Coordinates of C-alpha atoms in Angstrom, one line a residue:
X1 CA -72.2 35.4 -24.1
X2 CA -75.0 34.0 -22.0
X3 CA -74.9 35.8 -18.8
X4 CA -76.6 33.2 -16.7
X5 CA -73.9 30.6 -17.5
X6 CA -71.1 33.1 -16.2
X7 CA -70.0 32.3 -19.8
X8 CA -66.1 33.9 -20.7
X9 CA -65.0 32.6 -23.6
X10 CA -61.0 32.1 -23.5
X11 CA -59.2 34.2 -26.0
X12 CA -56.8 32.4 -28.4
X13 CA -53.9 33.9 -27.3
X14 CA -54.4 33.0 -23.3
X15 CA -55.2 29.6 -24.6
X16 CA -51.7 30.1 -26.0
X17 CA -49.8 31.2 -22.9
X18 CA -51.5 28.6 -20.8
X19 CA -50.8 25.6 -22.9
X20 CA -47.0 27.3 -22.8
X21 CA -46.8 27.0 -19.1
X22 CA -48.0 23.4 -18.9
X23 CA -45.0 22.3 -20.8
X24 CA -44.9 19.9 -23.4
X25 CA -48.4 18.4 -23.2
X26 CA -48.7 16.0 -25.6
X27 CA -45.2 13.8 -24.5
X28 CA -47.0 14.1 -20.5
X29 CA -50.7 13.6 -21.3
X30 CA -52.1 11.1 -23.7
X31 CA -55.8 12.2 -22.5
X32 CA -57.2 15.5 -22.0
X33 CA -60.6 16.8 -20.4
X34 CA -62.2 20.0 -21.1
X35 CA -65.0 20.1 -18.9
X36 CA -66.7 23.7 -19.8
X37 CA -64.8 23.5 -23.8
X38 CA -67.4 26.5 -24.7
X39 CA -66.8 27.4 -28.6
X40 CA -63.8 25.3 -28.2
X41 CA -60.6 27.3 -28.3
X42 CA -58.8 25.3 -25.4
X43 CA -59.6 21.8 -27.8
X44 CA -57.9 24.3 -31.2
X45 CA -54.8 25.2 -29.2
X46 CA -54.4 22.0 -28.1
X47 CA -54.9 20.5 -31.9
X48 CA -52.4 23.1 -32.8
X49 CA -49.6 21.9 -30.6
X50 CA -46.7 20.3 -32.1
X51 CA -47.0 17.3 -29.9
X52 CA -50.8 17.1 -29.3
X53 CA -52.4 14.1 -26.8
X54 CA -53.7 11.4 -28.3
X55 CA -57.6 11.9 -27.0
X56 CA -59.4 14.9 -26.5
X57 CA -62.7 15.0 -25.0
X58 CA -65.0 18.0 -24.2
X59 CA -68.4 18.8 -22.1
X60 CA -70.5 21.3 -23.3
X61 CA -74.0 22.5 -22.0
X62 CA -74.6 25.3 -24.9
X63 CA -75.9 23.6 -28.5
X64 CA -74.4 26.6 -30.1
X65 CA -71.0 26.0 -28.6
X66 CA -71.1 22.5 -29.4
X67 CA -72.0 23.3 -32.9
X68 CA -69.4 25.9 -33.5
X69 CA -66.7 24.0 -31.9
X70 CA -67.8 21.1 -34.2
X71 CA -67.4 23.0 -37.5
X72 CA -64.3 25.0 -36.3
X73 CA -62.2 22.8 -34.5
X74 CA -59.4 21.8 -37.2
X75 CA -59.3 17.7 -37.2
X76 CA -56.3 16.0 -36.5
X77 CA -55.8 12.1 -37.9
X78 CA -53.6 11.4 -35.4
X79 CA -56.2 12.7 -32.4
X80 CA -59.4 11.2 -31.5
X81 CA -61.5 14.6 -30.3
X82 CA -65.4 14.0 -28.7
X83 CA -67.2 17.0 -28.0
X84 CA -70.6 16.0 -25.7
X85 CA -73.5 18.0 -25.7
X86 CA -74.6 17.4 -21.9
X87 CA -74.5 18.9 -18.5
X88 CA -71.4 18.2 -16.3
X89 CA -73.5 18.5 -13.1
X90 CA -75.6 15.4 -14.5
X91 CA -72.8 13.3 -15.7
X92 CA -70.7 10.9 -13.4
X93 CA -67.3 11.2 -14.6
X94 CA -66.0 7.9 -13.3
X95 CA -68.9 5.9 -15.7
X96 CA -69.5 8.3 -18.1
X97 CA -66.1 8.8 -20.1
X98 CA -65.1 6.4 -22.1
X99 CA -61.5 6.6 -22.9
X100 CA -59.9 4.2 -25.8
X101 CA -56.4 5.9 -24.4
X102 CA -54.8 5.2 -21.2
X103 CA -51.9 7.2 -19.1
X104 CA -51.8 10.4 -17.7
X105 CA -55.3 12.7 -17.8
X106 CA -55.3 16.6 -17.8
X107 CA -58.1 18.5 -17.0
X108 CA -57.5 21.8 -18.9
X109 CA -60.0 24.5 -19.0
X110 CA -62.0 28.2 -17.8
X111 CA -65.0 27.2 -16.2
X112 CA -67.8 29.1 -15.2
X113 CA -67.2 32.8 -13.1
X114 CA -70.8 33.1 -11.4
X115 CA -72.1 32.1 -8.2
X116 CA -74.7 30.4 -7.6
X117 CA -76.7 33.1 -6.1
X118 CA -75.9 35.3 -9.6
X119 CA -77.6 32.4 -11.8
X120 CA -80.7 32.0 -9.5
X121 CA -81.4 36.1 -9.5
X122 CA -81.0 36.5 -13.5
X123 CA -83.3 33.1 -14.0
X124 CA -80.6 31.0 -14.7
X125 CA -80.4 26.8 -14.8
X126 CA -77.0 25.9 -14.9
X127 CA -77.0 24.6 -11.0
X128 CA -76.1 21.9 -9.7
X129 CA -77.9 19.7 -7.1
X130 CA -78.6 21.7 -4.0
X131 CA -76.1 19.9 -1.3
X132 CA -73.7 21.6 1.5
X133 CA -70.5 20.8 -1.0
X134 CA -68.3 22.4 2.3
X135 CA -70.1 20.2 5.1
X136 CA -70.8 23.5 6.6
X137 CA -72.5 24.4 10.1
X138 CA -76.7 24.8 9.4
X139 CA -76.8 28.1 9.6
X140 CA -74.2 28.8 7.7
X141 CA -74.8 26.5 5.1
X142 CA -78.1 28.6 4.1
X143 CA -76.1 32.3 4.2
X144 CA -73.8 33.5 2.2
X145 CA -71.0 31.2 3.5
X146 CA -72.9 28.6 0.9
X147 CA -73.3 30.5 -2.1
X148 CA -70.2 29.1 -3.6
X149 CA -69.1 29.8 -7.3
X150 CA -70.7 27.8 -10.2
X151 CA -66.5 27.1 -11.5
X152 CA -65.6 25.9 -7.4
X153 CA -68.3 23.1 -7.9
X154 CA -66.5 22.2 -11.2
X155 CA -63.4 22.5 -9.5
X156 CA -64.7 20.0 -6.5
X157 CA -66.8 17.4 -8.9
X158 CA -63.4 17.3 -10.9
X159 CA -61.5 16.1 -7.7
X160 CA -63.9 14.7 -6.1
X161 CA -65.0 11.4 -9.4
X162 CA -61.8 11.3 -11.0
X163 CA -59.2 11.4 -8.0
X164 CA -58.6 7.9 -8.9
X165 CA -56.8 8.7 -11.9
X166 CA -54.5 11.1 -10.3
X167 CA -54.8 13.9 -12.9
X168 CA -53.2 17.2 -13.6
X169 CA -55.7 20.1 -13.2
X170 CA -55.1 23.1 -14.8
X171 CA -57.8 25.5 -15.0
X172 CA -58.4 29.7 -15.2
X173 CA -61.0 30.8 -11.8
X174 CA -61.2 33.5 -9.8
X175 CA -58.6 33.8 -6.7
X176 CA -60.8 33.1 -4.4
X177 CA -62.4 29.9 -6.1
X178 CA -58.5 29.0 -6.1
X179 CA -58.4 29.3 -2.0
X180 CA -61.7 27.4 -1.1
X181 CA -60.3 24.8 -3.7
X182 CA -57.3 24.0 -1.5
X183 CA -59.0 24.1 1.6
X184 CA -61.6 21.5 0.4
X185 CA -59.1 19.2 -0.8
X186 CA -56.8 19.4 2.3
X187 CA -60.1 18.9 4.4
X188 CA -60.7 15.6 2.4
X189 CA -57.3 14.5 2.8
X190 CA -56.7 14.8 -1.0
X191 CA -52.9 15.5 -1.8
X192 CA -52.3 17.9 -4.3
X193 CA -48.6 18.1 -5.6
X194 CA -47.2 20.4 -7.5
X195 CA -49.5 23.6 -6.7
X196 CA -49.2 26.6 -8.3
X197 CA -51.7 30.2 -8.8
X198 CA -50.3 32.5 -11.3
X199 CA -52.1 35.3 -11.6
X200 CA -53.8 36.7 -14.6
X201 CA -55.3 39.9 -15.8
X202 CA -59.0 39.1 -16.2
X203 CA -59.8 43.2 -17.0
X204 CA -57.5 42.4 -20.2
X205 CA -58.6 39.4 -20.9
X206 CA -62.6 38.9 -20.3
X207 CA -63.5 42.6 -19.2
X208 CA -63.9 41.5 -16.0
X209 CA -62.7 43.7 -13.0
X210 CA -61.9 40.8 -10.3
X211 CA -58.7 38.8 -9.4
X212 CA -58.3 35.8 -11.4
X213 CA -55.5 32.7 -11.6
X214 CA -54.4 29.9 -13.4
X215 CA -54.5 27.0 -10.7
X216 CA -52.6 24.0 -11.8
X217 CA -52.8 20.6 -9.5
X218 CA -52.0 17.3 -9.4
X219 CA -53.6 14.7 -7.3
X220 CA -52.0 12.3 -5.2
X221 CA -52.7 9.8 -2.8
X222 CA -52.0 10.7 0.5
X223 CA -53.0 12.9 3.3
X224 CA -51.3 16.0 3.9
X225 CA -51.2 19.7 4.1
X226 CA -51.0 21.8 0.8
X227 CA -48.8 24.6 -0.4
X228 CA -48.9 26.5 -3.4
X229 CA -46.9 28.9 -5.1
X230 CA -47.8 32.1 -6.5
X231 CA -46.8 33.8 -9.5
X232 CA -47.4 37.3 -10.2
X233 CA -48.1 36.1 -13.6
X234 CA -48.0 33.4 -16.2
X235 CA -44.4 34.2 -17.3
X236 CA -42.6 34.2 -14.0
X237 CA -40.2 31.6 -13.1
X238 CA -39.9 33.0 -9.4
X239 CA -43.2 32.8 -6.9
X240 CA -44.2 36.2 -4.8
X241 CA -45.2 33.8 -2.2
X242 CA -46.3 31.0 -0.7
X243 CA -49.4 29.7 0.8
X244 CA -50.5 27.3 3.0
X245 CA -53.0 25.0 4.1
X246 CA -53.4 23.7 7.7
X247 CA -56.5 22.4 9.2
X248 CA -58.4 24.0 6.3
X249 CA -56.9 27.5 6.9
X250 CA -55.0 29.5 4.2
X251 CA -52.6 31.8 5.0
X252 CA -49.5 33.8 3.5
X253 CA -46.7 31.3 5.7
X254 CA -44.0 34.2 6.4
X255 CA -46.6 36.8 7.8
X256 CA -48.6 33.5 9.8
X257 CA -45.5 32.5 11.1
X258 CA -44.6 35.5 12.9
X259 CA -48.2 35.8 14.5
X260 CA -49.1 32.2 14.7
X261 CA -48.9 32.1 18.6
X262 CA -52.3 34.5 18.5
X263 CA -53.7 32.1 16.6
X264 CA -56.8 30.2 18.6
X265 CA -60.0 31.4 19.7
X266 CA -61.3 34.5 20.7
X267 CA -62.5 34.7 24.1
X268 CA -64.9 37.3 22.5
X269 CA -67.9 36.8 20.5
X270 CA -68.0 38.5 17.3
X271 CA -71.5 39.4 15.9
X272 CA -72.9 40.8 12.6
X273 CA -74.8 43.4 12.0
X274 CA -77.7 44.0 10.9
X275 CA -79.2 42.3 7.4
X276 CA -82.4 43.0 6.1
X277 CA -82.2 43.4 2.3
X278 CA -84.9 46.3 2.6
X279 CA -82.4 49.3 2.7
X280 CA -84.7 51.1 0.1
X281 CA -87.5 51.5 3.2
X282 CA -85.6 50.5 6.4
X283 CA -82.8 52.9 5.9
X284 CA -83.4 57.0 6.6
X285 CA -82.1 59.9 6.7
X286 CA -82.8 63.6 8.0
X287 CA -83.9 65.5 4.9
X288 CA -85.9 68.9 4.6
X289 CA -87.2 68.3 8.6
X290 CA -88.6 64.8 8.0
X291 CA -87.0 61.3 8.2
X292 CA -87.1 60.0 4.6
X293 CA -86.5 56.9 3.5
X294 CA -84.2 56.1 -0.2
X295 CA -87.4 57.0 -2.3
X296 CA -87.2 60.8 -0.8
X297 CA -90.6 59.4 1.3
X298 CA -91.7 60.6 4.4
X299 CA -91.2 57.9 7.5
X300 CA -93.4 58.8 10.2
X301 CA -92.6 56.3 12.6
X302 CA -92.4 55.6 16.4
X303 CA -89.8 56.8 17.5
X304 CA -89.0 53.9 19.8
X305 CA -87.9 51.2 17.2
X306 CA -85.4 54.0 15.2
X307 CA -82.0 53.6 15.9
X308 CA -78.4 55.8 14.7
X309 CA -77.2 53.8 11.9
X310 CA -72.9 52.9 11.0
X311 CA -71.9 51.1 7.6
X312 CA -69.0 49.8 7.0
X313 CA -67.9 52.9 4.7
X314 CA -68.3 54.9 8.3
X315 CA -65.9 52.7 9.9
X316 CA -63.0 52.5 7.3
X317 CA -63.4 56.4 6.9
X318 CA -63.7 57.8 10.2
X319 CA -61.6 57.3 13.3
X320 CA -64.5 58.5 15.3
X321 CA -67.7 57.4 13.5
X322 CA -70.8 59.8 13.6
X323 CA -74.4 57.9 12.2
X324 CA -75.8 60.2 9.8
X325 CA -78.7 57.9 9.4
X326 CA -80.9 55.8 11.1
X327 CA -82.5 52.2 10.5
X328 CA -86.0 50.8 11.2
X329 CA -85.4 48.0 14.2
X330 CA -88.7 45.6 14.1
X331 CA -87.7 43.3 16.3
X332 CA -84.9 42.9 19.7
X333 CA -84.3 39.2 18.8
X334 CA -84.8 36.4 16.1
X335 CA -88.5 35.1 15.6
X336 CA -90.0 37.4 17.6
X337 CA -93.4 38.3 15.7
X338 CA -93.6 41.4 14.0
X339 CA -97.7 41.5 13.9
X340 CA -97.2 42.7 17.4
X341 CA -96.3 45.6 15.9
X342 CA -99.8 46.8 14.3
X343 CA -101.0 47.5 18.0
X344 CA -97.6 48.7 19.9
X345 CA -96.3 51.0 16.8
X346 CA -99.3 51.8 14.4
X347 CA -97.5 54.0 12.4
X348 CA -94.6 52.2 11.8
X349 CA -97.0 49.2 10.9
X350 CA -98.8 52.1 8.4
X351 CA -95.3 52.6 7.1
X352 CA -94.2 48.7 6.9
X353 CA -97.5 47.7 5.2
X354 CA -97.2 50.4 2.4
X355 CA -93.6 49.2 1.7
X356 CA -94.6 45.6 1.9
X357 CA -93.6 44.8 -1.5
X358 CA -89.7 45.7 -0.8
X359 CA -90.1 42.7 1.6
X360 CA -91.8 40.2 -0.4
X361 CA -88.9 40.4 -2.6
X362 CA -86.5 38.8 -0.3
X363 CA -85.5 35.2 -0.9
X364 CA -83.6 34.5 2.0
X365 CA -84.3 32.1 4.3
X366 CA -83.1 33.6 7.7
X367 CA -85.8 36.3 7.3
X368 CA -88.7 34.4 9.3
X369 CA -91.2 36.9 9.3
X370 CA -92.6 39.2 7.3
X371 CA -91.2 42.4 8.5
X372 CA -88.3 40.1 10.1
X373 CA -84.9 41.5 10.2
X374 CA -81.4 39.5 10.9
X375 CA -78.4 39.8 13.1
X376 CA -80.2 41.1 16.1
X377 CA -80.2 40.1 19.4
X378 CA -79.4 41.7 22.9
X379 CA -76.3 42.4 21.5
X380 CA -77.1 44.6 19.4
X381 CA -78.6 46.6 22.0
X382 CA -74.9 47.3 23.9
X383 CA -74.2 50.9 24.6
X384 CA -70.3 50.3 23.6
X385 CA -69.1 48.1 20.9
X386 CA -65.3 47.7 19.2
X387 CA -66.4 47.3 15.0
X388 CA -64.5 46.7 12.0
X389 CA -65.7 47.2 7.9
X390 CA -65.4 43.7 6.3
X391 CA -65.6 44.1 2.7
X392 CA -62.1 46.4 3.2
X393 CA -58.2 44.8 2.4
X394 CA -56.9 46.5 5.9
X395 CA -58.6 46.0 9.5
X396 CA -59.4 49.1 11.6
X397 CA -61.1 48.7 14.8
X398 CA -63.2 51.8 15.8
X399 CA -64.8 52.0 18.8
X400 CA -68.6 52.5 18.8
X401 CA -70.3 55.1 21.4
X402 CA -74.3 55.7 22.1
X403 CA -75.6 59.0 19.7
X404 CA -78.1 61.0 21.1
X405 CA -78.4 58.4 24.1
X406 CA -79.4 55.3 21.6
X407 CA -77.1 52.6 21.1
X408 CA -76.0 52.6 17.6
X409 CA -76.4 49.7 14.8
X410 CA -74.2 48.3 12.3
X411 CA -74.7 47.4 9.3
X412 CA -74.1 43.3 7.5
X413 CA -71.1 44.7 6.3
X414 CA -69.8 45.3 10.1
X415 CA -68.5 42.7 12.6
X416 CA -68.7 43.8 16.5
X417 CA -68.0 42.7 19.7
X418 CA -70.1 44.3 22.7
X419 CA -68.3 46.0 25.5
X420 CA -68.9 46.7 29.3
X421 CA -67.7 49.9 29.2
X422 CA -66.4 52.9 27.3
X423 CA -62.9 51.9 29.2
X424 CA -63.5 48.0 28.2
X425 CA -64.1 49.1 24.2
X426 CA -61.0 51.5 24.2
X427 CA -59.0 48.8 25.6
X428 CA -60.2 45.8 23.4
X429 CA -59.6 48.4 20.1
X430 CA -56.3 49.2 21.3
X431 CA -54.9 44.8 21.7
X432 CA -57.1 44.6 18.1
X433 CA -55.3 47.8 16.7
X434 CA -51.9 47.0 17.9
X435 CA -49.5 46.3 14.5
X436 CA -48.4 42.4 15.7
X437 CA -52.7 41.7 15.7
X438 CA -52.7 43.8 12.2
X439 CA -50.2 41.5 10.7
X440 CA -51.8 38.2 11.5
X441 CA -55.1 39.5 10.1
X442 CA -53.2 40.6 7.0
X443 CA -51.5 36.6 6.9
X444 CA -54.6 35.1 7.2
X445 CA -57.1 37.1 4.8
X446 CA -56.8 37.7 1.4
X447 CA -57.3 41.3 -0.4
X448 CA -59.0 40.4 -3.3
X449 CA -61.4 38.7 -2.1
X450 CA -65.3 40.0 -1.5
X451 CA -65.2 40.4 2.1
X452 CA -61.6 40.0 3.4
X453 CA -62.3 40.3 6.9
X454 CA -64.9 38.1 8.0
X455 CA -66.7 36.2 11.7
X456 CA -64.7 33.3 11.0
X457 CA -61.1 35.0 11.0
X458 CA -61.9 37.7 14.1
X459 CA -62.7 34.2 15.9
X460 CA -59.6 33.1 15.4
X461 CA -57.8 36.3 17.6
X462 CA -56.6 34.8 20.9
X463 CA -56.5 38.2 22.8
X464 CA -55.1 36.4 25.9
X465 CA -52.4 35.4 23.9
X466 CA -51.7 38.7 22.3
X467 CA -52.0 40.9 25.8
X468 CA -49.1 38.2 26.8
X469 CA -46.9 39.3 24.6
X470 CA -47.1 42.9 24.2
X471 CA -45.4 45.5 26.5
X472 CA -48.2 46.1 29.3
X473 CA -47.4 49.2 30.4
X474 CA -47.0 50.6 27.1
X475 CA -50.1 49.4 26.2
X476 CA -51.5 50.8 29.2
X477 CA -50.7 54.1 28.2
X478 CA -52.0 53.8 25.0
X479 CA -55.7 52.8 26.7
X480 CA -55.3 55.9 28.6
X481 CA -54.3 58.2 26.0
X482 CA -56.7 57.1 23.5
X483 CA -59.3 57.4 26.4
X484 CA -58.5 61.1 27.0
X485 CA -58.6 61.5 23.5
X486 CA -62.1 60.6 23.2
X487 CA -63.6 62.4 26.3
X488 CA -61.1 64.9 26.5
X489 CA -60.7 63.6 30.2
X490 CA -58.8 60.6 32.5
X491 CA -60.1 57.3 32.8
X492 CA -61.2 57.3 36.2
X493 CA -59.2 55.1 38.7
X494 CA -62.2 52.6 39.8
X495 CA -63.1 52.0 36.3
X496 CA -59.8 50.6 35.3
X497 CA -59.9 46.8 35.0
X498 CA -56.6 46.7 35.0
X499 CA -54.2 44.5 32.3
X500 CA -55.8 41.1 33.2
X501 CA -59.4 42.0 32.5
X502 CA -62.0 39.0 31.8
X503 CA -62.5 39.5 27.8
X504 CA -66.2 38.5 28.2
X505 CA -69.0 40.0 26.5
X506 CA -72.0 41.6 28.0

């Protein structure tokens, strides 16, 4: 297997079950695409059928794919099979096939499981052009919202040249690929028909431990939203659910429709934390009476630009998180020069320039410095925050207190919202902890994926609309009890905003 090409070659017998599902293929498609065929078990089964298509044509980057599928694929008289050596991402598919069949095309295949970001860091080549495939916002567009997966860029090249034809698209991905596919194609008014996800076992079938599908489409004509079923598996006849697609948001429709009236904008701003791909050096902890960094090094640095430290792991775990580390903090917001640094902290520029080479290893582009850090600003700087752990399947919102009198830091795994107050981040927690909000974050995010919980769905919370709707008073005595809780005493009368508090940010 060639690593850099997220290469999973498709075991006979899940060829066979997927070819099962599709129904009789031959009788419905006359021409079928493989556009990843690998060794060429897809093009086998589908020469094995009893009814096979009448033209088979496969793409293939890999010579020694190509050349094994040449010499094992078993011939057919009746089918016309082409393997091409070539790269998809340099073909276009609308000039480039040339079909002596006509009728009905499926696309039928297990494209590539790596992201983009994966082939660039082992050395890989198998990218395509560099373009923002999404049409997302700048900044994202060069963070991690872009670094899409080499088999969604299949997926989207695939609809995107042969829509015209109006083919059936069946093809193994991750889940996740599966979800940004039907948000692209509802956001370019593509209508997919006949949508289904059945789950499969990818740790049984490629050793691989993340949740996988078989997505099956056909393309239409006209504008509209998209739905698809899920099956627990590729044997079911019954889904487990149903999702939709509306304005470019998935969600699970039963738990959405229950919560959809919270569903707007947040009159919050929710930040990251901090990002600074340097945890080796910028990350310490109290060991043997000294500050030492990963390495077990000693850190002697001002003491000024230190700060008490949360991950996300702190916020899932505790209900009242306690930093047990600290992180290096070089600058208060983006682009401000770090040089400044060798005259107002000389020992932390000591320690920064004798690490220098855990820097230079970042590829990023938001880092705009050398000792440049991400996610700060005077936000980050807020005595009282309300965070929550995004790479976890449920939401918890903790609140987030000063340590030792410095305001504490989160981590890039960590969204937050800055509060006024202690009162003003007990409240906020309690509306975000409340089980009507938990159940339209659950509708809306998905558990398998990387990051369930991300900026984009906590900007989506209408807390206006959610403090309409719950019970004030008992929610009142929730902020108070949970208050007391905390400081073992009563919120004090002229610090209570009261229920129709301005949700502004600091």
């Amino acid at each position: 297997m060639s690593r850099d090409l997220g290469d999973f070659q498709t075991p006979p017998e899940l060829v066979s079950r997927v070819l099962t599902v599709l129904g009789p293929i031959g009788e419905l498609w006359p021409r079928v695409l493989e556009p990843t065929c690998g060794s060429g078990n897809f093009i086998n089964g589908l020469l094995g059928l009893p009814y096979p298509p009448l033209e088979i044509k496969g793409v293939e980057l890999q010579g020694a794919h190509v050349r094994q599928a040449e010499r094992g694929i078993r011939r057919a008289a009746s089918v016309s099979v082409e393997i091409r050596h070539a790269n998809l991402f340099d073909m276009d598919l609308r000039r480039d096939l040339k079909w002596t069949q006509s009728g009905p095309l499926l696309i039928i295949g297990n494209p590539p499981w790596v992201t983009a970001a994966e082939v660039s860091s082992l050395g890989g080549s198998n990218l395509p052009k560099k373009t923002n495939l999404r049409g997302l916002p700048g900044l994202d567009a060069i963070t991690g919202e872009s670094n899409f997966d080499l088999g969604e860029h299949i997926w989207i090249k695939l609809l995107t040249e042969l829509a015209a034809e109006r083919p059936t698209i069946a093809m193994l991905c991750k889940m996740a690929v599966a979800r940004n596919v039907l948000r692209f194609a509802q956001q370019k008014s593509l209508w997919l028909d006949h949508v289904s996800i059945r789950r499969i076992d990818a740790g049984k079938w490629f050793h691989a431990s993340v949740e996988a599908c078989l997505l099956s489409v056909t393309v239409g004509s006209e504008a509209r939203g998209v739905e698809a079923k899920v099956y627990p598996d590729l044997d079911s006849h019954d889904p487990i659910e149903v999702l939709s697609v509306v304005e470019g948001r998935v969600n699970d429709v039963s738990g959405y429709r229950r919560t959809a009236f919270m569903d707007g904008i947040c009159s919050l701003t929710w930040r990251q934390g901090l990002k600074h791909d340097a945890a080796t050096v910028m990350e310490l902890r109290q060991s043997e009476g000294a500050l030492r960094n990963k390495l077990g090094e000693k850190a002697i640095v001002e003491p000024d630009y230190l700060y008490p430290l949360l991950k996300g792991s702190d916020l899932f775990n505790q209900p009242d998180p306690i930093p047990d580390r600290f992180t290096i903090v070089t600058q208060r917001k983006p682009g401000e020069p770090t040089d400044r640094l060798r005259d107002e902290a000389p020992r932390l520029w000591a320690y920064l320039e004798r690490n220098a080479a855990f820097f230079a290893k970042r590829k990023s582009a938001v880092f705009k410095g050398r000792f440049a850090i991400f996610g700060i600003g005077d936000y980050s700087f807020a005595d009282h925050k309300v965070a929550v752990a995004g790479m976890y399947k449920t939401a918890r919102f903790r609140v987030v207190r000063p340590f030792n009198g410095r305001p504490v830091m989160l981590d890039d795994t960590c969204y937050f919202v800055p509060c006024q107050s202690l009162e003003h981040a007990v409240l906020v927690a309690s509306l975000l902890n409340d089980p009507i909000c938990l159940e339209f974050i659950a509708a809306v995010t998905f558990a398998d994926a990387k990051r369930p919980i991300t900026k984009a769905v906590l900007q989506r919370i209408d807390l206006a609309a959610l403090l309409a709707r719950l019970d004030q008073n008992e929610l009142r005595s929730r902020v108070y009890d949970e208050y007391a809780r905390m400081t073992g005493r009563e919120i004090p009368p002229q610090s209570v905003f009261g229920l129709n508090m301005n949700f502004s940010t600091i």
